[in-house]
Amino acid sequence: MDLGKAPAGHADPVFDAADLTRHTVVFGSTGSGKTGLVVDLVEEMVGAGVSVVAIDPKGDLARLLLGPLGQEVPTNLIAPGSRAGDAISLLSTLSSPPDPDDVEGFTQALGDVARGVLSLTGAKGGPMDPPQLLVTGVLDAAWRAGEPIGLHDLVVRLVDPPFPRIGAFPVDTVMPRADRMKLAIELNGWLASPQLAGFAEGRPLDPDEWVARPSLTVVYLAHLDDTLRSLAAGMVLSRVATWSRRQPGSERPRLGVVLDEAWGYCPPAPRDPVTKRPLMQLAKQGRSVGVALVSATQNPVDLDYALLSNAATWFVGRLATPQDREKVSDGASAQARQWLADLPKRTFLVRRSGREELLVTRNCRTPLGGPLTLADLPRREAGAAMAPRPAAPAEPTIALSPTPPASDLPARWLDPSVAFTPRWSAIVSPRAVDRRTDGATVWEPALLCRLKLKFDEGRTVVAEREELRLSFPIGSGWVEPAEGADDDLSRDGDGVYAPLEGVAKKDRDRLARDVIEEVLRGETEQQWVHDGCKLRSTTGEGEEAFRARVRAVLEDKAADAVAKLEGKVRKEVERLEAKRAKVEASLTQKKADRDSRMATEVVGAGETLLGLLFGRKRSLTPLASRRGATMKADAALDRAEQDLKDLEREIYDKEAELADEIEALRNEQLRRIDEIRRVEVGLEREDIDVVDWTVVWIPVSRPV
């Protein structure tokens, strides 16, 4: 498959159509060239005889309907709820059940359709939740009876279902009639919506039509809100998953299912949108019947790990942060990690089957230029379906001039020595012609636009930068040349020149609108935000600098919290210190009293002993009394000493507790540094200024 060339010094990656059935994921931040690679893949699949259904939430893939794919193929445009596309009924899934003998497929289709319907209401859609049990029961009864059922019939039957029980319990026990009526009223509101009514118009959705011969089907969803977009994608994927279950085995791809901007289709658990189950079925079982799944998104965390693990080929383009790159480099070599750290635009690391290669994508045959709106979509005749694409008219022979045509714009020349190197070959090669017999270089005109972009959020300017866009041939759309393209341009060139058209002032006004629209939709700048600290990164402030600023604020918050805590605990410690001072004073007094009584006891004992020795009659009662007084003084002293020890232990514990609480407070505050999140800051039209225009003469004659 011709997706492009390897950079200089790298072997050309070999990517066969058969590789697709082992599934593919594409990662790349805004501006990486991810959409261009997806378009390349679609073009190559159709060219290899593989039918493709492309689910297009933004409108970028709809441009495939405008440009040649190298051969005439039938095309189909599905724009649910709109008359812009072919008349295809997505809600035909309600009245077109799978084969009841396929028990697993029948059960899965019931669940998919029920969850899709319930997604309109926000009701819980788990298999054991009453709303899904009710909807599934109504559908099951109709499907098994062979009755066609539309959304209108479903709404009516929810209130009074055609069965008395759900499992062992009466219907009213599982879901009271008032709750059933509430659910039906919510669905009836959607039923009355003109946009949803358009989901039911036309012939049934039938993948057999797509694979009868190589074809391209675009499911355009950019005009829908999130709820209807999810429903439409879920209905299409569910029908493809059901269809795939009855297909024979195939080693070659028969149908490519392409999802652009797939971040909401198959998110990690516990999120479970209506698109996830059919996608997981296709990822696990589709390869055996020739279904190739291509999922493109900005970051691997957008997709469930089970989907990633079933993708044998990863295309990894430029990613926004080191953390993003780390997520896709598990098991990668040191060389691959180095490549990921500095990937230019339109260059991808290809990881598959233990191999790691670089790919510079080719120019798309489809003219790119930003998402299409409903008004931009190619008109379809009423009743038309799978119309063959008209063949591109042959280009007329053009007269060449020995001098460059006059223009009011400055002119520059692309150095012929770099025109066919990896930096420029993706732009130049599609227009390449054979070297003339006289050796003269053939020059064709391109238009270079220099723009100034200002990304701001409120009053904060996040970033300002200049960017280049090149239109070659002039008027065919805009591409961003490789970084440093200015350095490859000189002031003159010899050879023969094609005519210069479409650069007059009135043309530039239109082209300016086109390039601004393309940049408006395609360019974002990342900003770092910490909601708790109410901080946003400013112009030129990277993640590490912003993280340091957040840490300083959190340190200050921690210091304030510690100061309050210390003040509170310090009062308690001061109270204990005052109490200790009193206990120490009491202890001193009790010690003196004990010493005094002990001295008195010793003196009294001596007098009594002398009296006994010299025959004087002495009573022992005073001695015993003094002994008792001394013992009481000793006991009082012991208690005072214990009280002092207990108090000192309490003071120590308070101080240790304070130290622990201070540490916990600081850790709690500093852990909040992980609350830093990245947001994408977009542009508004007034944020984009066209600075200047330059005619760039491109040498298209191949080097000898």
XYZ file of C-alpha atoms in Angstrom:
704
model
C 0.000 0.000 0.000
C 1.392 3.371 -1.011
C 1.039 5.455 2.139
C 4.244 7.386 1.643
C 7.995 7.033 1.971
C 10.394 6.316 4.753
C 12.617 9.257 5.770
C 16.161 9.261 4.443
C 18.202 6.539 6.101
C 15.199 4.339 6.893
C 13.891 1.305 5.035
C 10.581 1.776 3.253
C 7.780 0.347 5.407
C 5.865 -2.446 3.706
C 2.155 -2.380 4.504
C -0.041 -4.873 2.700
C -3.840 -4.721 2.512
C -3.964 -8.065 4.343
C -2.405 -6.342 7.367
C -5.612 -4.356 7.788
C -7.674 -7.313 9.018
C -5.448 -7.439 12.070
C -6.769 -3.951 12.770
C -5.079 -0.562 12.946
C -4.954 2.402 15.308
C -3.679 5.889 14.464
C -2.559 8.372 17.138
C -1.539 11.982 16.664
C -2.266 15.364 18.162
C -3.810 18.201 16.191
C -1.565 19.166 13.291
C 0.304 15.836 13.220
C -1.153 14.799 9.860
C -3.407 12.135 11.402
C -6.417 12.941 9.217
C -4.251 12.899 6.094
C -2.966 9.431 6.995
C -6.527 8.179 7.551
C -7.524 9.543 4.137
C -4.464 7.827 2.614
C -5.547 4.534 4.194
C -9.081 4.860 2.820
C -7.765 5.696 -0.646
C -5.447 2.696 -0.602
C -8.117 0.311 0.697
C -10.597 1.307 -2.004
C -7.844 1.115 -4.599
C -7.039 -2.424 -3.399
C -10.654 -3.515 -3.921
C -11.743 -3.194 -0.278
C -15.085 -1.547 0.434
C -14.942 1.105 3.145
C -17.515 2.585 5.512
C -16.053 5.720 7.106
C -17.730 7.163 10.203
C -17.053 10.887 10.096
C -17.966 12.923 13.211
C -16.256 16.177 12.100
C -16.679 16.278 8.323
C -13.048 15.701 7.287
C -13.616 12.307 5.670
C -16.554 13.585 3.633
C -13.946 15.191 1.379
C -13.270 11.681 0.061
C -16.483 12.127 -1.928
C -14.972 15.135 -3.739
C -11.646 13.827 -4.991
C -10.528 11.001 -7.310
C -9.439 7.704 -5.727
C -7.612 6.553 -8.834
C -10.554 4.535 -10.152
C -14.312 4.811 -10.480
C -16.060 3.354 -7.425
C -19.649 3.547 -6.205
C -20.120 5.998 -3.355
C -22.738 6.397 -0.688
C -23.355 9.343 1.632
C -25.345 8.793 4.820
C -26.189 12.017 6.675
C -28.732 10.863 9.301
C -31.659 13.214 9.820
C -30.705 15.275 6.767
C -31.743 15.195 3.121
C -28.166 15.940 2.064
C -27.296 12.252 1.788
C -28.853 9.099 0.420
C -32.164 7.921 1.876
C -30.910 5.274 4.298
C -32.892 4.336 7.418
C -30.684 3.818 10.447
C -33.706 2.876 12.548
C -34.363 -0.028 10.212
C -32.466 -2.017 12.853
C -35.702 -2.046 14.872
C -37.628 -3.865 12.164
C -34.790 -5.953 10.698
C -33.831 -8.487 13.378
C -31.031 -11.014 12.915
C -31.651 -14.723 12.523
C -33.288 -16.024 15.764
C -31.360 -19.278 15.313
C -28.167 -17.299 15.933
C -28.900 -17.072 19.641
C -25.830 -15.025 20.574
C -26.196 -12.637 17.636
C -29.919 -12.254 18.267
C -29.334 -11.447 21.948
C -26.537 -8.977 21.173
C -28.663 -7.192 18.571
C -31.517 -6.903 21.076
C -29.177 -5.327 23.614
C -27.563 -2.985 21.078
C -30.869 -1.646 19.752
C -32.371 -1.301 23.229
C -29.362 0.578 24.543
C -29.345 2.791 21.460
C -32.995 3.730 22.004
C -32.432 4.329 25.714
C -29.413 6.534 24.988
C -31.906 9.153 23.803
C -33.436 9.404 27.270
C -30.446 9.107 29.560
C -32.126 6.129 31.270
C -29.863 3.403 32.626
C -29.109 0.881 29.938
C -27.532 -1.958 31.892
C -28.832 -5.430 30.981
C -30.524 -5.828 34.377
C -31.978 -2.307 34.614
C -35.792 -2.116 34.295
C -35.819 0.253 31.260
C -33.615 -2.088 29.219
C -35.513 -5.167 30.365
C -38.719 -3.487 29.214
C -37.425 -2.271 25.826
C -35.676 -5.582 25.167
C -38.861 -7.474 26.026
C -40.980 -5.413 23.602
C -38.458 -5.841 20.787
C -38.023 -9.545 21.492
C -41.789 -10.163 21.363
C -42.099 -8.334 18.028
C -39.024 -9.889 16.434
C -39.989 -13.442 17.372
C -43.512 -12.874 16.047
C -42.084 -11.638 12.760
C -43.761 -8.235 13.181
C -42.070 -5.107 11.847
C -41.759 -2.522 14.599
C -40.882 1.125 14.307
C -40.023 3.657 16.981
C -43.683 4.783 17.091
C -44.855 1.217 17.801
C -42.138 0.767 20.397
C -43.171 3.916 22.286
C -46.825 2.829 22.428
C -46.001 -0.726 23.541
C -43.748 0.458 26.363
C -46.791 1.774 28.242
C -48.806 -1.444 27.840
C -46.343 -4.166 26.836
C -47.677 -7.320 25.133
C -46.607 -9.571 28.008
C -47.715 -9.752 31.662
C -44.379 -10.514 33.283
C -40.703 -9.674 33.072
C -39.005 -12.782 34.360
C -40.867 -14.062 37.437
C -42.482 -10.749 38.416
C -45.402 -8.805 36.978
C -44.455 -5.945 34.676
C -45.828 -3.394 37.169
C -43.540 -4.754 39.878
C -40.402 -4.498 37.738
C -41.323 -1.079 36.319
C -44.537 0.677 37.450
C -46.839 2.039 34.779
C -46.099 5.642 35.795
C -42.375 5.045 35.148
C -43.167 3.357 31.829
C -45.293 6.325 30.818
C -42.500 8.735 31.755
C -40.031 6.762 29.615
C -42.484 6.654 26.707
C -43.111 10.421 26.919
C -39.368 11.104 26.792
C -39.007 8.911 23.717
C -42.085 10.503 22.178
C -40.378 13.880 22.407
C -37.592 12.494 20.229
C -40.160 10.836 17.984
C -41.608 14.277 17.282
C -38.143 15.639 16.404
C -37.760 16.238 12.634
C -34.090 15.312 12.878
C -34.763 11.890 14.400
C -37.654 11.340 11.989
C -35.065 11.489 9.221
C -33.324 8.490 10.813
C -36.258 6.308 9.757
C -36.591 7.454 6.134
C -35.328 5.385 3.225
C -34.285 1.824 2.586
C -32.685 -0.345 5.278
C -29.025 -0.092 6.085
C -27.462 -3.104 4.350
C -23.698 -3.832 4.417
C -24.233 -6.444 1.690
C -24.672 -3.511 -0.719
C -21.302 -2.117 0.306
C -19.320 -5.278 -0.377
C -21.098 -6.345 -3.575
C -18.297 -4.463 -5.321
C -15.599 -2.086 -4.015
C -17.325 1.033 -2.729
C -16.969 3.969 -0.382
C -19.649 4.897 2.160
C -19.279 7.993 4.334
C -21.484 8.300 7.424
C -21.480 12.066 7.988
C -22.301 13.031 11.605
C -20.905 16.567 11.982
C -24.387 18.137 11.914
C -25.718 16.097 14.857
C -25.548 16.771 18.591
C -23.662 14.331 20.815
C -26.736 12.228 21.640
C -27.829 11.655 18.039
C -24.240 11.293 16.864
C -23.690 8.456 19.338
C -27.008 6.836 18.340
C -26.212 7.017 14.616
C -22.712 5.601 15.005
C -24.057 2.879 17.303
C -26.743 1.843 14.812
C -24.240 1.604 11.950
C -21.680 -0.342 13.981
C -24.335 -2.640 15.402
C -25.606 -3.466 11.901
C -22.050 -4.152 10.681
C -21.348 -6.358 13.723
C -24.590 -8.305 13.166
C -23.830 -8.637 9.448
C -20.287 -9.862 10.131
C -21.547 -12.809 12.199
C -23.062 -14.502 9.140
C -20.127 -13.934 6.773
C -17.820 -16.710 5.593
C -14.168 -16.666 6.578
C -11.786 -14.508 4.552
C -8.037 -14.006 4.711
C -8.266 -10.795 2.679
C -10.114 -7.679 3.818
C -13.630 -7.248 2.412
C -14.866 -4.274 4.433
C -12.898 -1.529 6.132
C -14.583 0.220 9.082
C -12.842 3.557 9.595
C -13.472 5.762 12.626
C -12.029 9.246 12.575
C -11.791 11.083 15.933
C -12.762 7.866 17.742
C -12.276 9.227 21.275
C -15.925 8.734 22.318
C -16.603 5.418 20.613
C -14.761 2.872 22.772
C -13.561 4.556 25.989
C -12.015 2.644 28.900
C -14.296 1.138 31.557
C -16.550 1.986 33.262
C -17.872 4.151 30.399
C -19.994 2.088 28.047
C -21.537 4.060 25.150
C -23.769 2.327 22.602
C -20.867 2.140 20.142
C -18.551 0.163 22.420
C -19.980 -3.373 22.338
C -20.261 -3.673 18.529
C -16.778 -2.183 18.187
C -15.348 -4.733 20.598
C -17.085 -7.532 18.682
C -15.564 -6.310 15.409
C -12.143 -5.973 17.035
C -12.239 -9.540 18.395
C -14.079 -11.396 15.635
C -14.009 -9.204 12.521
C -10.579 -10.271 11.296
C -11.723 -13.835 10.634
C -14.362 -12.640 8.128
C -12.320 -9.890 6.465
C -13.493 -6.847 8.448
C -10.658 -4.359 8.952
C -11.035 -1.827 11.772
C -9.140 1.492 11.648
C -9.512 3.759 14.698
C -7.916 7.222 14.771
C -7.727 9.467 17.821
C -5.400 11.920 19.531
C -4.365 9.793 22.495
C -4.337 6.077 23.390
C -6.166 6.764 26.668
C -9.210 7.568 24.512
C -9.578 3.862 23.672
C -10.247 0.795 25.789
C -7.180 -1.374 26.315
C -8.992 -4.392 24.856
C -9.405 -2.539 21.563
C -5.746 -1.460 21.561
C -4.559 -4.991 22.286
C -6.482 -6.272 19.242
C -4.791 -3.769 16.910
C -1.681 -5.284 15.328
C -0.550 -2.054 13.636
C -0.042 1.273 15.390
C 0.695 4.507 13.522
C 1.993 7.010 16.077
C 2.399 10.613 15.007
C 3.469 13.718 16.880
C 2.006 13.747 20.406
C 1.557 16.746 22.650
C 3.308 15.739 25.892
C 5.955 13.333 27.230
C 3.177 11.569 29.151
C 1.275 10.921 25.912
C 4.408 9.554 24.275
C 5.077 7.316 27.258
C 1.643 5.730 26.885
C 2.362 4.547 23.349
C 5.972 3.474 23.894
C 5.424 0.456 26.144
C 7.821 -2.175 24.873
C 9.314 0.178 22.284
C 13.041 0.265 21.600
C 15.282 3.130 22.659
C 15.471 4.166 18.992
C 11.675 4.320 18.708
C 11.445 6.393 21.890
C 13.982 8.806 20.437
C 11.951 9.094 17.220
C 8.761 9.745 19.193
C 10.397 12.602 21.068
C 10.856 14.655 17.900
C 8.493 13.549 15.142
C 7.841 16.200 12.475
C 4.399 16.671 10.995
C 3.162 13.971 8.610
C 5.723 11.519 9.966
C 4.594 8.418 11.881
C 6.269 5.667 13.828
C 4.824 2.383 12.527
C 4.799 -0.419 15.120
C 3.671 -3.901 14.086
C 4.795 -7.495 14.417
C 7.902 -6.543 16.361
C 8.986 -4.035 13.679
C 9.479 -0.310 14.134
C 9.736 1.980 11.109
C 9.184 5.604 10.181
C 6.719 6.717 7.519
C 6.337 10.120 5.854
C 2.812 10.160 4.453
C 2.235 10.920 0.805
C 0.014 13.718 -0.460
C -3.623 12.658 -0.405
C -5.289 12.308 -3.774
C -8.345 13.767 -2.078
C -8.173 17.577 -1.796
C -7.954 18.414 1.899
C -9.025 21.718 3.348
C -10.867 21.323 6.607
C -14.217 19.752 7.522
C -17.213 20.006 5.197
C -20.503 21.453 6.404
C -23.885 20.138 5.303
C -23.988 22.857 2.654
C -20.600 21.712 1.308
C -21.620 18.091 0.825
C -21.985 16.887 -2.762
C -25.635 16.881 -3.793
C -27.256 13.489 -4.319
C -30.107 12.928 -6.739
C -33.352 11.717 -5.187
C -33.309 7.943 -4.957
C -29.669 7.733 -6.054
C -27.508 5.220 -4.275
C -24.018 3.877 -4.756
C -23.460 6.267 -7.659
C -20.194 5.727 -9.561
C -17.703 8.512 -9.155
C -17.216 10.518 -12.340
C -13.800 10.099 -13.869
C -11.476 13.050 -13.415
C -11.086 15.028 -16.648
C -7.698 14.829 -18.296
C -5.509 17.810 -17.622
C -4.961 19.999 -20.683
C -1.493 20.514 -22.015
C -0.162 23.834 -20.779
C 2.148 26.246 -22.527
C 5.428 26.914 -20.735
C 7.246 30.225 -20.702
C 11.010 30.849 -20.424
C 10.381 33.616 -17.878
C 8.200 33.645 -14.743
C 4.780 35.287 -15.297
C 4.349 38.761 -13.844
C 2.580 39.193 -10.519
C 2.119 41.845 -7.847
C 3.306 39.314 -5.273
C 6.897 38.596 -4.297
C 8.301 35.363 -5.708
C 10.687 32.725 -4.367
C 12.026 29.472 -5.736
C 12.247 26.086 -4.045
C 15.789 24.751 -4.276
C 15.671 21.856 -6.815
C 18.202 19.912 -4.742
C 15.672 19.513 -1.891
C 12.430 19.273 -3.879
C 12.408 15.463 -3.930
C 13.867 14.886 -0.473
C 11.584 13.668 2.344
C 10.969 17.255 3.494
C 9.179 18.137 0.253
C 8.558 14.961 -1.725
C 5.055 14.412 -0.357
C 4.111 17.822 -1.820
C 6.151 17.748 -5.023
C 6.038 14.095 -6.146
C 2.337 13.982 -7.142
C 3.029 16.777 -9.677
C 6.341 15.400 -10.905
C 7.058 15.265 -14.666
C 9.908 13.702 -16.592
C 13.043 15.774 -17.100
C 12.932 17.668 -20.391
C 15.332 16.613 -23.114
C 16.926 20.058 -23.012
C 17.544 19.677 -19.263
C 15.536 22.774 -18.360
C 13.843 22.726 -14.964
C 10.035 22.881 -15.117
C 8.538 25.242 -12.563
C 4.923 25.257 -11.379
C 3.442 27.953 -9.109
C 2.329 27.496 -5.530
C 0.975 30.097 -3.161
C 2.566 30.459 0.258
C 0.545 32.134 2.989
C 2.092 33.354 6.212
C -0.304 33.589 9.137
C -0.085 34.940 12.653
C -2.072 32.976 15.234
C -3.041 34.141 18.704
C -4.406 31.558 21.119
C -6.152 33.140 24.073
C -8.460 32.090 26.853
C -10.302 35.058 28.280
C -7.689 37.728 28.838
C -4.821 35.246 28.985
C -2.744 34.862 25.844
C -1.720 31.211 25.801
C 0.546 31.362 22.768
C 1.327 33.391 19.672
C 3.032 31.936 16.664
C 3.480 32.262 12.933
C 2.668 29.419 10.589
C 2.938 28.735 6.874
C 0.390 27.166 4.575
C 1.063 26.165 0.973
C -1.473 25.662 -1.799
C -0.074 23.518 -4.616
C -1.505 23.536 -7.203
C -2.980 26.905 -6.339
C -6.568 26.567 -5.165
C -6.371 22.811 -4.457
C -6.372 23.137 -0.676
C -3.765 23.924 1.934
C -0.933 21.920 3.460
C 1.601 22.865 6.086
C 5.157 22.541 4.783
C 7.847 20.959 6.899
C 9.445 23.043 9.612
C 12.251 25.189 8.235
C 10.684 25.409 4.767
C 11.741 29.065 4.538
C 15.371 27.985 4.509
C 14.814 25.961 1.328
C 13.625 28.970 -0.699
C 15.925 31.115 -2.848
C 15.513 34.331 -4.835
C 15.637 33.064 -8.422
C 15.679 30.019 -10.658
C 16.301 29.123 -14.292
C 14.054 27.000 -16.461
C 10.579 27.101 -17.990
C 7.440 28.239 -16.191
C 3.813 27.184 -16.107
C 1.149 29.930 -16.208
C 0.327 31.762 -12.984
C -3.391 32.046 -12.284
C -5.680 32.509 -9.304
C -3.527 34.943 -7.309
C -5.238 38.246 -8.101
C -6.549 40.359 -5.217
C -10.088 38.971 -5.534
C -8.703 35.431 -5.589
C -6.599 36.069 -2.505
C -9.636 37.278 -0.574
C -11.337 33.946 -1.231
C -8.172 31.979 -0.532
C -7.703 33.891 2.725
C -11.150 32.815 3.855
C -10.340 29.219 2.914
C -7.007 29.082 4.704
C -8.413 30.772 7.816
C -11.236 28.243 7.885
C -8.755 25.375 7.537
C -6.503 26.693 10.305
C -9.489 27.559 12.489
C -10.619 23.948 12.614
C -7.251 22.284 12.597
C -5.011 24.222 14.978
C -5.082 24.242 18.752
C -2.612 25.136 21.449
C -2.376 23.261 24.688
C -2.784 25.103 27.948
C -2.151 23.775 31.419
C -4.868 24.416 33.996
C -5.162 23.881 37.739
C -8.729 24.555 38.798
C -8.065 24.388 42.537
C -5.449 27.134 42.342
C -7.352 28.995 39.609
C -4.189 29.047 37.496
C -3.650 28.797 33.744
C -0.367 28.644 31.890
C 0.661 31.783 30.050
C 2.471 32.489 26.798
C 5.518 30.249 26.404
C 5.030 28.549 29.772
C 5.580 24.815 29.399
C 4.309 22.078 31.639
C 7.355 21.993 33.933
C 7.345 25.758 34.487
C 3.603 25.719 35.132
C 3.997 22.780 37.487
C 6.638 24.744 39.445
C 4.276 27.721 39.681
C 1.429 25.525 40.898
C 3.764 23.896 43.424
C 4.713 27.320 44.812
C 1.037 28.226 45.255
C 0.307 24.876 46.892
C 3.324 25.362 49.184
C 1.866 28.726 50.233
C -1.524 27.126 50.824
C 0.133 24.400 52.862
C 2.068 26.998 54.873
C -1.173 28.893 55.633
C -2.916 25.692 56.696
C 0.080 24.687 58.835
C 0.146 28.110 60.486
C -3.529 27.788 61.427
C -2.985 24.284 62.742
C 0.115 25.303 64.693
C -1.794 28.183 66.248
C -4.565 25.872 67.364
C -2.236 23.179 68.703
C 0.136 25.729 70.205
C -2.633 27.026 72.464
C -3.267 23.500 73.666
C 0.455 22.932 74.260
C 0.733 26.254 76.122
C -2.165 25.156 78.336
C -0.346 21.903 79.024
C 2.930 23.749 79.636
C 1.202 25.973 82.205
C -0.245 22.892 83.833
C 3.215 21.313 83.857
C 4.643 24.377 85.576
C 2.020 24.022 88.313
C 2.693 20.298 88.601
C 6.453 20.952 88.819
C 5.884 23.559 91.553
C 3.633 21.127 93.403
C 6.223 18.399 92.955
C 8.915 20.626 94.450
C 6.672 21.379 97.401
C 5.764 17.716 97.898
C 9.417 16.722 97.666
C 10.359 19.298 100.329
C 7.478 18.088 102.506
C 8.588 14.500 102.100
C 12.181 15.403 102.934
C 11.045 17.337 106.013
C 8.879 14.515 107.255
C 11.629 12.014 106.613
C 14.048 14.138 108.642
C 11.537 14.428 111.472
C 11.005 10.682 111.368
C 14.751 10.033 111.509
C 15.224 12.395 114.491
C 12.225 10.946 116.311
C 13.423 7.421 115.694
C 16.828 8.322 117.159
C 15.314 9.799 120.299
C 13.124 6.762 120.817
C 16.094 4.444 120.364
C 18.231 6.401 122.866
C 15.434 6.343 125.405
C 15.127 2.634 125.097
C 18.886 2.211 125.467
C 19.090 4.348 128.598
C 16.093 2.793 130.238
C 13.710 5.632 129.732
C 10.254 4.420 129.053
C 9.220 5.514 125.525
C 6.048 4.914 123.548
C 6.357 3.718 119.913
C 3.148 5.441 118.863
C 4.754 8.771 117.825
C 7.298 6.825 115.775
C 4.583 4.971 113.915
C 2.689 8.214 113.366
C 5.786 9.880 111.890
C 6.391 6.821 109.735
C 2.836 7.056 108.394
C 3.193 10.770 107.622
C 6.405 10.098 105.714
C 4.767 7.333 103.711
C 1.876 9.618 102.790
C 4.361 12.250 101.692
C 6.173 9.628 99.598
C 2.899 8.537 97.983
C 1.941 12.141 97.239
C 5.374 12.707 95.741
C 5.073 9.560 93.597
C 1.679 10.698 92.329
C 3.024 14.123 91.510
C 5.989 12.618 89.692
C 3.637 10.337 87.720
C 1.391 13.292 86.922
C 4.421 15.157 85.615
C 5.469 12.166 83.494
C 1.917 11.815 82.114
C 1.814 15.493 81.334
C 5.186 15.429 79.615
C 4.052 12.400 77.605
C 0.868 14.286 76.625
C 2.921 17.301 75.551
C 5.264 15.028 73.568
C 2.324 13.266 71.925
C 0.734 16.604 71.046
C 3.933 17.821 69.439
C 4.378 14.508 67.563
C 0.743 14.655 66.484
C 1.304 18.208 65.286
C 4.325 17.115 63.266
C 2.299 14.276 61.693
C -0.617 16.562 60.915
C 1.715 19.150 59.405
C 3.252 16.476 57.177
C -0.211 15.196 56.215
C -1.371 18.743 55.445
C 1.628 19.432 53.231
C 1.276 16.100 51.447
C -2.431 16.677 50.927
C -1.797 20.064 49.366
C 1.167 18.943 47.270
C -0.698 15.886 45.986
C -3.082 18.322 44.348
C -0.358 19.115 41.851
C -1.605 16.005 40.045
C -4.864 17.883 39.377
C -3.084 19.740 36.589
C -4.893 19.033 33.349
C -4.257 19.855 29.736
C -6.869 21.677 27.704
C -6.873 22.449 24.031
C -7.301 26.155 23.297
C -8.785 26.783 19.895
C -8.868 29.813 17.670
C -11.483 32.323 16.662
C -11.475 33.943 13.261
C -10.294 37.249 14.661
C -7.295 35.423 16.166
C -5.922 34.571 12.692
C -4.225 37.217 10.570
C -2.913 36.702 7.058
C 0.473 38.423 7.209
C 1.620 38.082 3.606
C 1.455 36.076 0.380
C 4.324 34.738 -1.702
C 4.357 32.941 -5.024
C 6.642 29.925 -4.670
C 7.910 28.292 -7.848
C 8.171 24.523 -7.383
C 10.585 22.481 -9.563
C 8.490 19.502 -10.688
C 10.879 17.947 -13.219
C 12.431 14.838 -11.757
C 16.181 14.923 -11.119
C 18.268 12.973 -13.589
